[in-house]
Coordinates of C-alpha atoms in Angstrom, one line a residue:
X1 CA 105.5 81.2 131.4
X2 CA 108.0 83.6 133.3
X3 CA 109.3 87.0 132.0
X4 CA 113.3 86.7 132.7
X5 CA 116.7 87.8 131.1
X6 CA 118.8 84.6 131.5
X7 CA 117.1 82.6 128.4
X8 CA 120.7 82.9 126.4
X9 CA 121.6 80.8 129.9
X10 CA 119.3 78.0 129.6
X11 CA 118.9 77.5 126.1
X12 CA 120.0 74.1 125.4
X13 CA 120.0 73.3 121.7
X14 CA 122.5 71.1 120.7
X15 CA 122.4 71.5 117.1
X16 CA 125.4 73.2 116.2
X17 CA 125.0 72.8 112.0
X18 CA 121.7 73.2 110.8
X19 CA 121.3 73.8 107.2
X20 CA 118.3 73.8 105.3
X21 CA 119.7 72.0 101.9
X22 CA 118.9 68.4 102.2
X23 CA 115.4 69.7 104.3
X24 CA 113.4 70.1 101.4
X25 CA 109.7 69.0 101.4
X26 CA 108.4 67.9 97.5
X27 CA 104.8 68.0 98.8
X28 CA 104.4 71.4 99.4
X29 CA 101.9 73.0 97.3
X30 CA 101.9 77.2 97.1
X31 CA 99.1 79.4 95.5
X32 CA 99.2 82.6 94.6
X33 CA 98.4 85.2 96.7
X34 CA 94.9 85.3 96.6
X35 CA 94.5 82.2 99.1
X36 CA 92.8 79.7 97.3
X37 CA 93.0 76.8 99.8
X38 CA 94.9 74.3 99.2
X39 CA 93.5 70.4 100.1
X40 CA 96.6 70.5 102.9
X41 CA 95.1 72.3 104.8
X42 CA 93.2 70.5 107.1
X43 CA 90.3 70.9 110.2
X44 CA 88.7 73.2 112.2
X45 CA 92.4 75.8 112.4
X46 CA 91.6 76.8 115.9
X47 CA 94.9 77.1 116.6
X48 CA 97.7 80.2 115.0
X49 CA 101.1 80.0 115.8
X50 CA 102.7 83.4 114.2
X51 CA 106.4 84.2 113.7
X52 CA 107.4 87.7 114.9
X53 CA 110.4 89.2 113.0
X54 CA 109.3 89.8 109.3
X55 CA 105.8 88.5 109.6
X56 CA 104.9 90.0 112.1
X57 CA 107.1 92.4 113.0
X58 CA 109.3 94.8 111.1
X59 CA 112.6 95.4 112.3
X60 CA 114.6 97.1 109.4
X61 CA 117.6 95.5 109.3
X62 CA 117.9 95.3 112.9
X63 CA 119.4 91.1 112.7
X64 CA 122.2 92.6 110.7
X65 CA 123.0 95.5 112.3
X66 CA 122.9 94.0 116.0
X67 CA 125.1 90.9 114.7
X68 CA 127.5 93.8 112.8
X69 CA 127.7 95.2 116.6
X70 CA 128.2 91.9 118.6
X71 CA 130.5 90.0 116.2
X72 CA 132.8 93.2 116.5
X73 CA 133.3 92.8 120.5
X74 CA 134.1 89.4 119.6
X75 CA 136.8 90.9 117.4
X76 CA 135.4 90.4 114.0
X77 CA 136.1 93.3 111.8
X78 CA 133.4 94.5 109.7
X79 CA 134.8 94.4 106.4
X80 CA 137.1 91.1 106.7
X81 CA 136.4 88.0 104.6
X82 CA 135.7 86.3 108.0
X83 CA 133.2 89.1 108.9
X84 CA 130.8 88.4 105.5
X85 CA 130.6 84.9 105.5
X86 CA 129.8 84.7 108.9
X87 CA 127.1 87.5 108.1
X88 CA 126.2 85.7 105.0
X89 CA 125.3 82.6 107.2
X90 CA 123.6 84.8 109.8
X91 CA 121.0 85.9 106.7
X92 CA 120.5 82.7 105.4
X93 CA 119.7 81.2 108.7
X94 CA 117.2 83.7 109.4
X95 CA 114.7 82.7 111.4
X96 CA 116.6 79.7 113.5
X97 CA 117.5 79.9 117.2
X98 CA 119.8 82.6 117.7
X99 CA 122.2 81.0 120.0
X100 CA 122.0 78.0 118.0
X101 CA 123.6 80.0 115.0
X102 CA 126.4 81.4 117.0
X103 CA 127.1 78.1 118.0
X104 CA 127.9 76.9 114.4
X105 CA 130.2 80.3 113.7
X106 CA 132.0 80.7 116.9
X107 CA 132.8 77.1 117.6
X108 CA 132.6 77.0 121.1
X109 CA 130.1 77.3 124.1
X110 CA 131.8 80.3 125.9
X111 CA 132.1 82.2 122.7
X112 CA 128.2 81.5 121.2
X113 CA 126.8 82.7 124.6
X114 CA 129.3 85.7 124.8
X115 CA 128.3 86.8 121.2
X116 CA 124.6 85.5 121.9
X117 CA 124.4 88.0 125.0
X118 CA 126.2 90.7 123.0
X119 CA 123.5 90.4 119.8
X120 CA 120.6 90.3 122.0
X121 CA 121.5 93.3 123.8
X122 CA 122.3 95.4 120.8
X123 CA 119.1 94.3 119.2
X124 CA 117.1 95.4 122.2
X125 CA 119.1 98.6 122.1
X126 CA 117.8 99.3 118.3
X127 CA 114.4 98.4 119.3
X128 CA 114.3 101.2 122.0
X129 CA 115.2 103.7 119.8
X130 CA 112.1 102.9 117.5
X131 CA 113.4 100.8 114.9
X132 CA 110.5 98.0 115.3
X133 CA 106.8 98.2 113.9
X134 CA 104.3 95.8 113.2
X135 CA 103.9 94.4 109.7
X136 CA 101.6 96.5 108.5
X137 CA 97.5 94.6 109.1
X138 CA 99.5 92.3 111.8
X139 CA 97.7 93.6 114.9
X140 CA 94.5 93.6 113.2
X141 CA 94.7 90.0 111.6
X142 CA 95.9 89.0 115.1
X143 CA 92.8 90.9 116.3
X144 CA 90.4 89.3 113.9
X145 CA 92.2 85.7 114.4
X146 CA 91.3 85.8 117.9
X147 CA 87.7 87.5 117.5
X148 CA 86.7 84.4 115.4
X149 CA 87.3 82.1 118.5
X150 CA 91.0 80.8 117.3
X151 CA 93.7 80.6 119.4
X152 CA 97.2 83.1 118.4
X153 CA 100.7 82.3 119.7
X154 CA 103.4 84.1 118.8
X155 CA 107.1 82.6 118.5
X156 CA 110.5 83.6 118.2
X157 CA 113.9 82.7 118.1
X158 CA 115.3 85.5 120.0
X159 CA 115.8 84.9 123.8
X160 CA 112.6 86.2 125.8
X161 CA 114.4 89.1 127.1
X162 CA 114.3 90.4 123.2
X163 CA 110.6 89.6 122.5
X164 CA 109.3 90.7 126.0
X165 CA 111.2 94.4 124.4
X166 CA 109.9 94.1 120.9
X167 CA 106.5 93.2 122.4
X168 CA 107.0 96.0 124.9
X169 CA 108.1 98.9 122.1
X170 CA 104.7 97.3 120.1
X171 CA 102.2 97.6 123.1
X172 CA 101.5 93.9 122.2
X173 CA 102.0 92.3 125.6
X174 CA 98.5 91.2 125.7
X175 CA 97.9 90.5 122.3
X176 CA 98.2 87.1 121.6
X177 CA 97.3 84.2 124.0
X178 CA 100.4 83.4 124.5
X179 CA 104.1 84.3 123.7
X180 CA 107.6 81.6 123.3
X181 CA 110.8 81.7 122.9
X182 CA 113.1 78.7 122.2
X183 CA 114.0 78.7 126.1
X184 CA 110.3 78.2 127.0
X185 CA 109.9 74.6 124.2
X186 CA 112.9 73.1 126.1
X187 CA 115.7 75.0 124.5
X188 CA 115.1 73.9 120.8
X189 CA 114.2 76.6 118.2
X190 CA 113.3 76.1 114.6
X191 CA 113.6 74.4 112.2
X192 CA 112.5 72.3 114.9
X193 CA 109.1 71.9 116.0
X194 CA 109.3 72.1 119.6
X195 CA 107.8 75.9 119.7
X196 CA 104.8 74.8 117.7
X197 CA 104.4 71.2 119.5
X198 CA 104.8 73.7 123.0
X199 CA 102.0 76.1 122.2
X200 CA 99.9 73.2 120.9
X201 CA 100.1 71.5 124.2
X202 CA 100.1 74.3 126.8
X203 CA 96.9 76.3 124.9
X204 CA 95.2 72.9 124.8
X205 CA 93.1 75.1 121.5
X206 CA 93.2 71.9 118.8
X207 CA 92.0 68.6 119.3
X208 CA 94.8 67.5 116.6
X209 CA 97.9 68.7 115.3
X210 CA 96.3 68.9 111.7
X211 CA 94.1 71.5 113.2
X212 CA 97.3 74.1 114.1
X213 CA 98.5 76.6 111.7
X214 CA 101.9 78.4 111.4
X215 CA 102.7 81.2 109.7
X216 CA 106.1 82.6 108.9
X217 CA 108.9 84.3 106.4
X218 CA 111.6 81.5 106.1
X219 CA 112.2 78.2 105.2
X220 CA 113.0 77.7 109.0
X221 CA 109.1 78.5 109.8
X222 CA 107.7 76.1 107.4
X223 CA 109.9 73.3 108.3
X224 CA 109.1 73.9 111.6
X225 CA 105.3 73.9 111.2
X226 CA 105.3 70.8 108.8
X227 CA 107.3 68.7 111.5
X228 CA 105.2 69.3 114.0
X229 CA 102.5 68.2 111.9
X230 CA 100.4 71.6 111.4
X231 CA 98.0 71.1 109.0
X232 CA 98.2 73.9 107.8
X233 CA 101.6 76.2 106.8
X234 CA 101.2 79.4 105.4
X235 CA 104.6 81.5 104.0
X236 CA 104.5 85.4 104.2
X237 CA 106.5 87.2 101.7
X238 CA 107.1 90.3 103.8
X239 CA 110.7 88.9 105.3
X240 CA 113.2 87.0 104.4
X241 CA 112.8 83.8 101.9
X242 CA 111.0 84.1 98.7
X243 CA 108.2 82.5 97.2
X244 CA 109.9 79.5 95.6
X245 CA 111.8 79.2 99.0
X246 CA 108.7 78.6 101.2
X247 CA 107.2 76.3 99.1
X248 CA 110.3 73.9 98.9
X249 CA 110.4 74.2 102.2
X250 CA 106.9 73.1 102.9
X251 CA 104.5 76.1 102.5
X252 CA 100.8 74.4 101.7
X253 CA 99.9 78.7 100.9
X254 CA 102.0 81.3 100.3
X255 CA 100.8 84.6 100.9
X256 CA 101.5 88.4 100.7
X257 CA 101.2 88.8 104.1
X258 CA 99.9 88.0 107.1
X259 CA 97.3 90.4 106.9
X260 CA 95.7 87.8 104.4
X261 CA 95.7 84.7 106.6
X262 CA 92.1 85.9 108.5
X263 CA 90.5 85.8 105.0
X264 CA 92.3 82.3 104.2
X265 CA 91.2 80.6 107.8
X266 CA 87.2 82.0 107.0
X267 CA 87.2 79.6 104.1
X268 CA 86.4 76.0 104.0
X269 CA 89.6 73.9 104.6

């Protein structure tokens, strides 16, 4: 995997309307926080692929405030009816390939890159002025993940320029096995299951698919993990969908946070 800037150049997704509506998955079954294991879950779990922003990573607001700034040099004015619904779509699609969202709101190629390069460089401005930290327990259940001989990837659906400076402002840049953007799975970001089917194939850690597990905070994670066939996909309630959310979207556990998953994976599956 390469460290560039030009991943809001070479994403290809093609989806340009991706909703979550008609998505939903009626076998999903949650439990409450305290983990119990649900009969989902399946295998040896050698394999973690972790979300970043709000599972991982705390970013404050920052997805609304660097959209706010880039949808303004595209000459949306904050306070316009066009301004909030195109925010309101921004929030409900949290957790989807950036540039594939700008695609649905701005209509055209040109303008979904233009407003693409101008949200991921006022989100990387943010970060260096502090406004990321880890999810509180994230480092150490990444820690503990990886001490008990599984596997951790972490995804994203920034471009890699953006999580190489939120891993940078973390001091995470060696700790998970491996990092991915969309760019790096092709160009194709979540919901669909191209970054999980990616870090599956290039870590080689899971004889099967049933044996990978994905953890994340929207409806876009767990439809992601469940299409790729993860046998295992865990909601976090420390971002952006709710409870009832991630489990219609496919969550086989929901729980409080990802500090919890270590203490979920030690038990029998």
């Amino acid at each position: 995997m390469t460290d560039t800037d030009t991943d809001t150049d070479t994403d290809t997704d093609t989806d340009t309307d991706t909703t979550i509506t008609d998505t939903t998955i009626t076998d999903a079954t949650t439990t409450s926080s305290d983990t119990t294991a649900c009969p989902a879950a399946a295998g040896a779990r050698t394999l973690v692929v972790l979300d970043m922003a709000g599972t991982t990573v705390a970013d404050g607001g920052l997805v609304e405030r660097a959209f706010e700034r880039a949808a303004e040099r595209l000459g949306v004015r904050p306070g316009t009816p066009d301004h909030a619904e195109k925010l309101r779509y921004v929030l409900a699609t949290m957790g989807e390939s950036k540039i594939s969202v700008f695609r649905h709101l701005f209509g055209t190629e040109e303008l979904a890159r233009r407003a693409n390069s101008a949200f991921e460089e006022a989100y990387a401005e943010l970060v260096d002025g502090g406004l990321v930290t880890e999810v509180p327990g994230a480092r150490t259940a990444i820690e503990k993940l990886r001490a008990d001989g599984r596997t951790v990837v972490l995804t994203t659906g920034f471009a890699r320029v953006t999580q190489d400076a939120i891993l940078d402002a973390l001091g995470w840049r060696d700790l998970a096995d491996l990092t991915l953007c969309p760019a790096d799975a092709g160009g194709r970001g979540r919901p669909h299951p191209d970054m999980v089917l990616t870090a599956f194939l290039r870590t080689g850690a899971a004889v099967d698919v049933t044996d990978v597990v994905v953890a994340g905070d929207t409806a876009y994670d767990m439809l992601s993990g469940r299409r790729a066939g993860a046998g295992t996909v865990a909601g976090v309630l420390t971002g952006a969908h709710d409870r009832a959310t991630l489990t219609r979207h496919g969550a086989t556990h929901v729980l409080g946070s990802v500090a919890e998953l270590p203490r979920l994976l030690a038990e029998p599956a």
